[in-house]
Coordinates of C-alpha atoms and ligand atoms in Angstrom, one line a residue:
X1084 CA 68.9 -183.7 221.5
X1085 CA 67.3 -180.4 221.1
X1086 CA 68.1 -177.9 223.7
X1087 CA 66.6 -174.9 222.1
X1088 CA 65.1 -172.7 224.6
X1089 CA 66.2 -174.8 227.6
X1090 CA 68.4 -173.2 230.2
X1091 CA 71.7 -174.8 231.0
X1092 CA 71.8 -174.9 234.7
X1093 CA 75.6 -174.6 234.8
X1094 CA 75.2 -171.2 233.4
X1095 CA 73.5 -170.1 236.6
X1096 CA 75.1 -168.7 239.7
X1097 CA 73.7 -170.0 243.0
X1098 CA 71.6 -166.7 243.2
X1099 CA 70.3 -167.2 239.6
X1100 CA 69.3 -170.6 240.3
X1101 CA 67.4 -169.7 243.5
X1102 CA 65.5 -167.0 241.4
X1103 CA 64.9 -169.5 238.7
X1104 CA 63.4 -172.1 241.2
X1105 CA 61.4 -169.6 243.3
X1106 CA 60.0 -168.4 239.9
X1107 CA 58.6 -172.0 239.4
X1108 CA 57.1 -171.7 242.8
X1109 CA 59.7 -174.0 244.5
X1110 CA 61.5 -173.6 247.7
X1111 CA 64.8 -171.7 247.7
X1112 CA 66.7 -174.5 249.5
X1113 CA 66.2 -176.6 246.3
X1114 CA 69.0 -174.6 244.6
X1115 CA 71.6 -175.8 247.2
X1116 CA 70.5 -179.4 246.7
X1117 CA 70.9 -179.1 242.9
X1118 CA 74.1 -177.4 243.1
X1119 CA 75.4 -180.2 245.5
X1120 CA 74.3 -182.8 243.0
X1121 CA 75.9 -181.1 240.0
X1122 CA 79.3 -179.9 241.4
X1123 CA 80.0 -181.9 244.4
X1124 CA 78.6 -185.1 243.2
X1125 CA 79.2 -184.9 239.4
X1126 CA 75.5 -185.8 238.5
X1127 CA 74.6 -184.9 234.9
X1128 CA 70.9 -185.6 235.0
X1129 CA 67.9 -184.3 236.9
X1130 CA 66.8 -187.9 237.1
X1131 CA 69.6 -188.8 239.5
X1132 CA 68.8 -186.1 242.0
X1133 CA 66.9 -188.5 244.3
X1134 CA 66.0 -186.0 247.0
X1135 CA 64.0 -184.0 244.7
X1136 CA 60.4 -184.8 244.1
X1137 CA 59.5 -186.5 240.9
X1138 CA 57.4 -183.5 239.8
X1139 CA 60.3 -181.1 240.5
X1140 CA 62.6 -183.3 238.5
X1141 CA 60.2 -183.5 235.7
X1142 CA 59.4 -179.9 235.5
X1143 CA 63.3 -179.2 235.4
X1144 CA 63.6 -181.5 232.7
X1145 CA 61.1 -179.5 230.5
X1146 CA 62.8 -176.3 231.0
X1147 CA 66.4 -176.9 231.6
X1148 CA 69.4 -179.4 231.1
X1149 CA 72.9 -179.8 232.4
X1150 CA 75.7 -179.5 230.2
X1151 CA 78.5 -181.9 230.4
X1152 CA 81.9 -182.3 228.7
X1153 CA 84.3 -184.9 227.7
X1154 CA 87.7 -184.1 226.3
X1155 CA 87.9 -185.0 222.5
X1156 CA 91.7 -185.3 222.8
X1157 CA 93.9 -185.8 225.9
X1158 CA 97.7 -185.4 225.6
X1159 CA 100.0 -186.3 228.3
X1160 CA 103.4 -184.8 228.8
X1161 CA 106.5 -186.7 229.9
X1162 CA 106.3 -184.6 233.0
X1163 CA 102.6 -185.5 233.8
X1164 CA 101.1 -182.3 232.5
X1165 CA 97.8 -183.1 230.5
X1166 CA 96.5 -181.0 227.8
X1167 CA 92.8 -181.5 227.0
X1168 CA 91.0 -180.3 223.9
X1169 CA 87.1 -179.7 224.3
X1170 CA 84.8 -179.3 221.3
X1171 CA 82.0 -176.8 221.9
X1172 CA 78.5 -177.1 220.6
X1173 CA 79.3 -174.7 217.7
X1174 CA 82.4 -176.6 216.5
X1175 CA 84.9 -174.3 218.2
X1176 CA 87.4 -175.8 220.5
X1177 CA 89.1 -174.7 223.8
X1178 CA 92.1 -176.0 225.6
X1179 CA 92.5 -176.7 229.3
X1180 CA 95.8 -177.8 230.9
X1181 CA 96.4 -179.6 234.2
X1182 CA 99.7 -179.1 235.7
X1183 CA 100.8 -181.6 238.4
X1184 CA 102.1 -180.3 241.8
X1185 CA 103.5 -182.2 244.6
X1186 CA 101.6 -185.5 245.5
X1187 CA 98.3 -185.9 243.8
X1188 CA 97.6 -182.2 243.7
X1189 CA 97.2 -180.2 240.5
X1190 CA 96.6 -176.7 239.2
X1191 CA 94.3 -176.2 236.4
X1192 CA 94.7 -173.7 233.5
X1193 CA 91.5 -172.7 232.0
X1194 CA 90.4 -170.6 229.0
X1195 CA 87.9 -167.9 229.2
X1196 CA 87.6 -167.1 225.4
X1197 CA 88.1 -168.8 222.1
X1198 CA 90.9 -166.8 220.7
X1199 CA 91.7 -163.3 222.1
X1200 CA 91.2 -159.8 220.9
X1201 CA 94.4 -158.4 222.4
X1202 CA 97.0 -159.2 219.7
X1203 CA 100.1 -159.5 221.9
X1204 CA 103.1 -160.1 219.5
X1205 CA 104.5 -162.8 221.3
X1206 CA 101.4 -165.0 221.9
X1207 CA 100.0 -167.7 219.8
X1208 CA 96.4 -167.3 221.0
X1209 CA 96.6 -163.5 219.9
X1210 CA 97.3 -164.5 216.3
X1211 CA 93.8 -166.1 216.2
X1212 CA 91.8 -163.0 217.0
X1213 CA 88.9 -163.2 219.2
X1214 CA 86.2 -165.9 217.9
X1215 CA 83.9 -165.6 220.8
X1216 CA 83.5 -165.4 224.6
X1217 CA 83.0 -168.5 226.7
X1218 CA 79.8 -168.8 228.8
X1219 CA 79.9 -169.4 232.4
X1220 CA 79.1 -173.0 231.8
X1221 CA 81.9 -173.5 229.4
X1222 CA 84.4 -171.8 231.9
X1223 CA 83.1 -174.1 234.6
X1224 CA 82.8 -177.2 232.6
X1225 CA 86.6 -177.3 232.0
X1226 CA 86.8 -177.8 235.8
X1227 CA 83.9 -180.4 235.9
X1228 CA 85.3 -182.4 233.1
X1229 CA 89.0 -182.7 234.5
X1230 CA 88.2 -182.7 238.2
X1231 CA 86.7 -186.2 237.5
X1232 CA 90.2 -187.6 236.9
X1233 CA 91.7 -186.4 240.0
X1234 CA 91.8 -183.3 242.3
X1235 CA 92.2 -179.9 241.0
X1236 CA 93.6 -177.9 243.9
X1237 CA 94.1 -174.5 242.2
X1238 CA 92.7 -172.8 239.1
X1239 CA 94.5 -170.2 236.9
X1240 CA 92.6 -168.3 234.2
X1241 CA 95.7 -168.3 232.1
X1242 CA 94.6 -170.1 229.1
X1243 CA 93.1 -168.9 226.0
X1244 CA 91.6 -165.5 226.1
X1245 CA 91.6 -162.2 228.1
X1246 CA 89.3 -162.9 231.2
X1247 CA 88.7 -159.2 231.8
X1248 CA 87.3 -159.0 228.2
X1249 CA 84.6 -161.4 229.3
X1250 CA 84.1 -160.1 232.7
X1251 CA 80.5 -160.8 233.3
X1252 CA 80.9 -164.5 232.5
X1253 CA 84.0 -164.7 234.3
X1254 CA 82.5 -163.4 237.4
X1255 CA 79.6 -165.6 237.3
X1256 CA 81.9 -168.7 236.7
X1257 CA 83.8 -167.6 239.8
X1258 CA 80.7 -167.4 241.7
X1259 CA 79.7 -170.9 240.7
X1260 CA 83.3 -172.3 241.5
X1261 CA 83.2 -170.7 245.0
X1262 CA 79.8 -171.7 246.0
X1263 CA 79.9 -173.7 249.2
X1264 CA 77.6 -176.5 248.1
X1265 CA 79.4 -177.0 244.9
X1266 CA 83.2 -177.0 244.4
X1267 CA 83.8 -174.5 247.2
X1268 CA 86.9 -173.0 246.0
X1269 CA 88.2 -170.3 248.1
X1270 CA 89.2 -166.9 246.3
X1271 CA 92.8 -167.8 247.4
X1272 CA 92.7 -170.8 245.1
X1273 CA 91.9 -169.1 241.9
X1274 CA 94.0 -166.7 239.9
X1275 CA 92.8 -164.5 237.2
X1276 CA 95.6 -163.3 234.6
X1277 CA 95.1 -160.1 232.7
X1278 CA 97.0 -158.1 230.2
X1279 CA 96.1 -155.0 231.9
X1280 CA 92.5 -153.7 231.1
X1281 CA 92.4 -151.1 233.7
X1282 CA 88.6 -150.2 234.2
X1283 CA 87.7 -153.9 234.1
X1284 CA 90.5 -154.8 236.7
X1285 CA 89.0 -152.1 239.1
X1286 CA 85.5 -153.4 238.3
X1287 CA 86.6 -156.9 239.2
X1288 CA 88.0 -155.7 242.4
X1289 CA 84.6 -154.2 243.2
X1290 CA 82.6 -157.4 242.4
X1291 CA 84.6 -160.4 243.5
X1292 CA 87.7 -161.6 245.5
X1293 CA 90.2 -163.4 243.4
X1294 CA 94.0 -163.6 243.0
X1295 CA 95.1 -161.2 240.5
X1296 CA 98.0 -161.8 237.9
X1297 CA 99.1 -159.0 235.6
X1298 CA 101.0 -159.8 232.6
X1299 CA 103.6 -157.0 232.5
X1300 CA 106.2 -158.3 230.1
X1301 CA 108.0 -155.0 229.5
X1302 CA 109.4 -152.0 231.8
X1303 CA 109.1 -149.3 229.3
X1304 CA 106.0 -148.0 227.3
X1305 CA 108.1 -148.3 224.2
X1306 CA 108.7 -151.9 224.4
X1307 CA 105.3 -152.8 226.1
X1308 CA 103.4 -150.9 223.2
X1309 CA 105.2 -153.3 220.8
X1310 CA 104.7 -156.3 222.7
X1311 CA 101.2 -155.7 224.1
X1312 CA 98.9 -153.2 222.0
X1313 CA 96.7 -152.8 225.1
X1314 CA 99.6 -150.8 226.6
X1315 CA 98.8 -147.9 224.0
X1316 CA 95.5 -147.5 225.6
X1317 CA 96.6 -148.3 229.3
X1318 CA 100.1 -147.4 229.7
X1319 CA 102.4 -148.6 232.5
X1320 CA 101.9 -145.5 234.7
X1321 CA 98.2 -146.1 234.8
X1322 CA 98.5 -149.8 234.9
X1323 CA 100.8 -149.5 238.0
X1324 CA 98.4 -147.0 239.6
X1325 CA 95.5 -149.4 239.2
X1326 CA 97.5 -152.1 240.8
X1327 CA 98.1 -149.9 243.9
X1328 CA 94.4 -149.4 244.1
X1329 CA 93.4 -152.9 243.7
X1330 CA 92.0 -154.4 247.1
X1331 CA 94.0 -157.0 248.5
X1332 CA 93.4 -159.2 251.7
X1333 CA 96.1 -159.4 254.3
X1334 CA 99.2 -161.3 253.1
X1335 CA 97.8 -161.3 249.5
X1336 CA 100.1 -160.0 246.6
X1337 CA 99.7 -159.2 243.1
X1338 CA 101.5 -161.6 240.7
X1339 CA 103.4 -159.8 237.9
X1340 CA 104.0 -162.2 235.0
X1341 CA 107.2 -161.3 233.2
X1342 CA 108.0 -163.3 230.2
X1343 CA 111.7 -163.0 229.5
X1344 CA 112.4 -162.6 225.6
X1345 CA 116.0 -162.5 224.5
X1346 CA 117.4 -159.0 224.0
X1347 CA 113.9 -157.6 224.2
X1348 CA 113.0 -157.1 227.8
X1349 CA 115.8 -159.3 229.6
X1350 CA 118.6 -156.9 230.4
X1351 CA 120.0 -155.6 233.7
X1352 CA 118.4 -152.3 232.9
X1353 CA 115.0 -153.9 232.6
X1354 CA 115.4 -155.7 236.0
X1355 CA 116.3 -152.2 237.6
X1356 CA 113.3 -150.6 236.0
X1357 CA 111.0 -153.3 237.1
X1358 CA 112.0 -152.9 240.7
X1359 CA 111.2 -149.1 240.4
X1360 CA 107.7 -149.9 238.8
X1361 CA 106.9 -152.3 241.5
X1362 CA 107.7 -149.7 244.2
X1363 CA 104.9 -149.5 246.9
X1364 CA 103.0 -152.6 245.4
X1365 CA 102.5 -155.8 247.2
X1366 CA 103.9 -157.9 244.5
X1367 CA 105.5 -161.1 243.5
X1368 CA 107.1 -161.7 240.1
X1369 CA 106.7 -164.9 238.0
X1370 CA 109.8 -165.1 235.4
X1371 CA 108.6 -167.2 232.6
X1372 CA 111.3 -167.9 230.0
X1373 CA 109.7 -167.1 226.6
X1374 CA 108.3 -170.3 225.0
X1375 CA 109.5 -170.2 221.2
X1376 CA 106.7 -171.1 218.7
X1377 CA 106.3 -170.8 214.9
X1378 CA 103.9 -167.8 215.1
X1379 CA 106.7 -165.5 216.1
X1380 CA 110.5 -164.7 215.7
X1381 CA 111.1 -163.9 219.4
X1382 CA 113.7 -166.1 221.0
X1383 CA 114.0 -167.7 224.6
X1384 CA 116.4 -165.9 226.8
X1385 CA 119.9 -167.0 227.6
X1386 CA 120.1 -168.9 230.8
X1387 CA 122.6 -166.5 232.2
X1388 CA 120.2 -163.6 231.7
X1389 CA 117.3 -165.3 233.5
X1390 CA 119.6 -166.0 236.4
X1391 CA 120.9 -162.4 236.5
X1392 CA 117.4 -161.1 236.3
X1393 CA 116.2 -163.2 239.1
X1394 CA 119.1 -162.5 241.2
X1395 CA 118.8 -158.9 240.9
X1396 CA 115.0 -158.9 241.9
X1397 CA 115.9 -161.1 244.7
X1398 CA 118.6 -158.6 245.9
X1399 CA 116.1 -156.0 246.0
X1400 CA 113.8 -158.0 248.3
X1401 CA 111.3 -158.8 245.5
X1402 CA 109.8 -162.2 245.7
X1403 CA 110.8 -163.6 242.1
X1404 CA 109.9 -167.1 241.0
X1405 CA 111.0 -168.7 237.9
X1406 CA 108.0 -170.6 236.6
X1407 CA 109.1 -173.8 235.2
X1408 CA 107.5 -174.0 231.8
X1409 CA 105.8 -177.6 232.0
X1410 CA 104.3 -179.6 229.2
X1411 CA 106.8 -178.4 226.6
X1412 CA 106.7 -181.6 224.6
X1413 CA 103.0 -181.3 224.0
X1414 CA 103.0 -177.5 223.7
X1415 CA 100.7 -177.1 226.7
X1416 CA 102.4 -174.2 228.2
X1417 CA 99.8 -171.5 229.1
X1418 CA 99.4 -169.0 226.4
X1419 CA 100.5 -171.4 223.8
X1420 CA 97.2 -173.3 223.5
X1421 CA 95.0 -174.2 220.5
X1422 CA 97.6 -173.9 217.7
X1423 CA 98.9 -177.2 217.3
X1424 CA 95.9 -179.5 217.5
X1425 CA 93.9 -177.3 215.2
X1426 CA 96.5 -177.3 212.5
X1427 CA 96.8 -181.0 212.6
Ligands
SAH2949 N1 95.1 -162.9 228.5 C1 95.6 -163.2 229.8 C2 95.7 -164.5 230.4 C3 96.0 -165.6 229.3 S1 97.8 -165.5 228.6 C4 96.9 -162.5 230.0 O1 97.6 -162.1 229.0 O2 97.5 -162.5 231.1 C5 98.6 -166.3 230.0 C6 100.0 -165.9 230.1 O3 100.8 -166.6 229.2 C7 100.4 -164.4 230.0 O4 101.1 -164.1 231.1 C8 101.1 -164.3 228.8 O5 102.1 -163.3 228.9 C9 101.8 -165.7 228.7 N2 102.4 -166.2 227.3 C10 101.8 -165.9 226.2 N3 102.5 -166.2 225.2 C11 103.6 -167.0 225.7 C12 104.9 -167.5 225.4 N4 104.9 -167.8 223.9 N5 105.8 -168.0 226.2 C13 105.6 -167.7 227.5 N6 104.6 -167.0 228.0 C14 103.6 -166.7 227.1
SF4_2950 FE1 95.4 -162.5 224.8 FE2 97.0 -163.0 226.9 FE3 97.7 -163.8 224.5 FE4 97.7 -161.2 225.1 S1 98.9 -162.9 226.1 S2 97.0 -162.2 223.2 S3 96.2 -161.0 226.3 S4 95.9 -164.5 225.7

């Protein structure tokens, strides 16, 4: 099917869709009807939109289409974690991971780019380099395709890619996910994780509400420079200052992700420095034991270092959660996507 020159409706925010329709001489409220059909009811063709006139449906078909995804592969972990591989129009692939929570609930970990430009030393995605950005539709379709199988309660942008390196499309995708007539996710249900692109972080805060997670992963510039090259441009002092500036709702906190890597950043001195760095920030810390993979020589921490690190943070009144790494047997852990299936 040739879709050249046609607009993918899933690339449009509510506002853009309204503009598109009024440009065709249609009523504004048609946008809300269409959004309800696509996201709330999962319809994938204009023909199924029975409360639109036949002439409007035909006009839409001439000018637009509704992209829709099916996973090419679904792997299910022994703990219920599901990893989906989607093949894109140009042959690229992205992965999405559904992590089960209590009851029927689940958190969806979505990708925002194919690959990533940030080159973090510990990250498998980083080794691919950046292949391209995902469009708003490609970000949203990860939710559409997986929500069909069961409720997606929370969304984390912690899959492949640096979301703030694709800021415009990510903000549009958030606007689509938040739309009241569509999925209606509240900003508290969605978390965006960044390696620390400061100007984009502050721009994000100006443009839209979303939970912010910052991948900290080190407590000195020397170590962070080695682990995360982005730190050479935006060192810790500036990053923490930007976090202090980031607008937060009442009771909202910034999540700091901290991968514990054996003998690299998992010492008592690190725990102490971390407490100092977080001073004056409404923070919570996610401790993530490093997931070993063949792309790097780093090792997972010893259980006693994890324990000591967490205990120290808690003793200094810092909320510190140990994020259980789920889906290990299918390499579905966030930040470890793409590699395995591509090599097979
Ligand atoms: N680019 C964004 C979001 C995607 S990475 C970011 O860096 O925040 C999501 C998370 O996975 C980051 O916190 C990253 O530090 C983590 N991660 C990457 N590789 C990992 C590994 N091998 N083990 C554990 N966590 C990893
Ligand atoms: Fe990119 Fe995040 Fe991986 Fe760093 S950790 S390479 S920013 S995906």
